[in-house]
Amino acid sequence: MPIVTIQQFPRSLEQRRELAERITAAFVEVYGAPAESVQVFFNEVESDHWAKAGVLGCDRETHQG
């Protein structure tokens, strides 16, 4: 049973729906897995809950040159 976990900034319901459909289709096509066995988990992280190079995501625009 394929399980895919995606960590990302929040996206719209329509975007998550389309991505889940495409990921599922890829597993069906490449692995021959039944669509019913593919699980996709979205872990959406707000920009003030992660940092890169010591700068919070919500502050990145102000720190980019």
C-alpha positions as a printed NumPy array, in Angstrom:
array([[  0.   ,   0.   ,   0.   ],
       [  1.77 ,   3.182,  -1.157],
       [  1.649,   6.054,   1.317],
       [  2.776,   9.517,   0.212],
       [  3.266,  12.378,   2.678],
       [  3.508,  15.914,   1.346],
       [  4.751,  18.8  ,   3.455],
       [  3.921,  22.189,   2.012],
       [  2.499,  25.615,   2.583],
       [ -1.317,  25.613,   2.605],
       [ -2.868,  25.192,  -0.835],
       [ -6.438,  25.342,  -2.05 ],
       [ -8.753,  22.347,  -1.862],
       [ -8.803,  22.212,  -5.661],
       [ -4.998,  22.043,  -5.832],
       [ -4.787,  19.296,  -3.191],
       [ -7.55 ,  17.35 ,  -4.939],
       [ -5.766,  17.525,  -8.308],
       [ -2.389,  16.619,  -6.843],
       [ -3.853,  13.611,  -5.013],
       [ -5.478,  12.428,  -8.251],
       [ -2.238,  12.789, -10.22 ],
       [ -0.114,  11.063,  -7.587],
       [ -2.585,   8.198,  -7.428],
       [ -2.613,   7.906, -11.223],
       [  1.195,   7.74 , -11.253],
       [  1.248,   4.836,  -8.795],
       [ -1.417,   3.043, -10.806],
       [  0.5  ,   3.567, -14.063],
       [  4.056,   2.922, -12.878],
       [  3.563,   0.328, -10.124],
       [  0.3  ,  -1.22 , -11.245],
       [ -1.095,  -0.493,  -7.773],
       [ -4.854,  -0.4  ,  -7.345],
       [ -6.012,   3.207,  -6.916],
       [ -7.788,   2.199,  -3.705],
       [ -4.455,   1.283,  -2.118],
       [ -2.8  ,   4.678,  -2.626],
       [ -2.934,   7.059,   0.323],
       [ -1.834,  10.704,   0.185],
       [ -1.385,  12.761,   3.345],
       [ -1.046,  16.539,   3.208],
       [  0.825,  18.141,   6.067],
       [  0.356,  21.854,   5.572],
       [  2.676,  24.102,   7.503],
       [  2.052,  27.798,   7.999],
       [  4.965,  30.041,   7.002],
       [  5.565,  31.073,  10.613],
       [  6.078,  27.423,  11.633],
       [  9.217,  26.64 ,   9.59 ],
       [ 12.568,  28.219,   8.905],
       [ 15.276,  27.926,   6.267],
       [ 18.806,  29.171,   6.918],
       [ 17.637,  30.543,  10.262],
       [ 14.878,  32.717,   8.766],
       [ 11.198,  31.985,   9.306],
       [  9.227,  31.443,   6.122],
       [  6.987,  34.418,   6.901],
       [ 10.111,  36.626,   7.093],
       [ 11.847,  35.34 ,   3.967],
       [ 10.53 ,  38.057,   1.618],
       [ 11.992,  40.777,   3.821],
       [ 15.388,  38.996,   3.944],
       [ 15.759,  38.299,   0.225],
       [ 17.855,  40.712,  -1.792]])
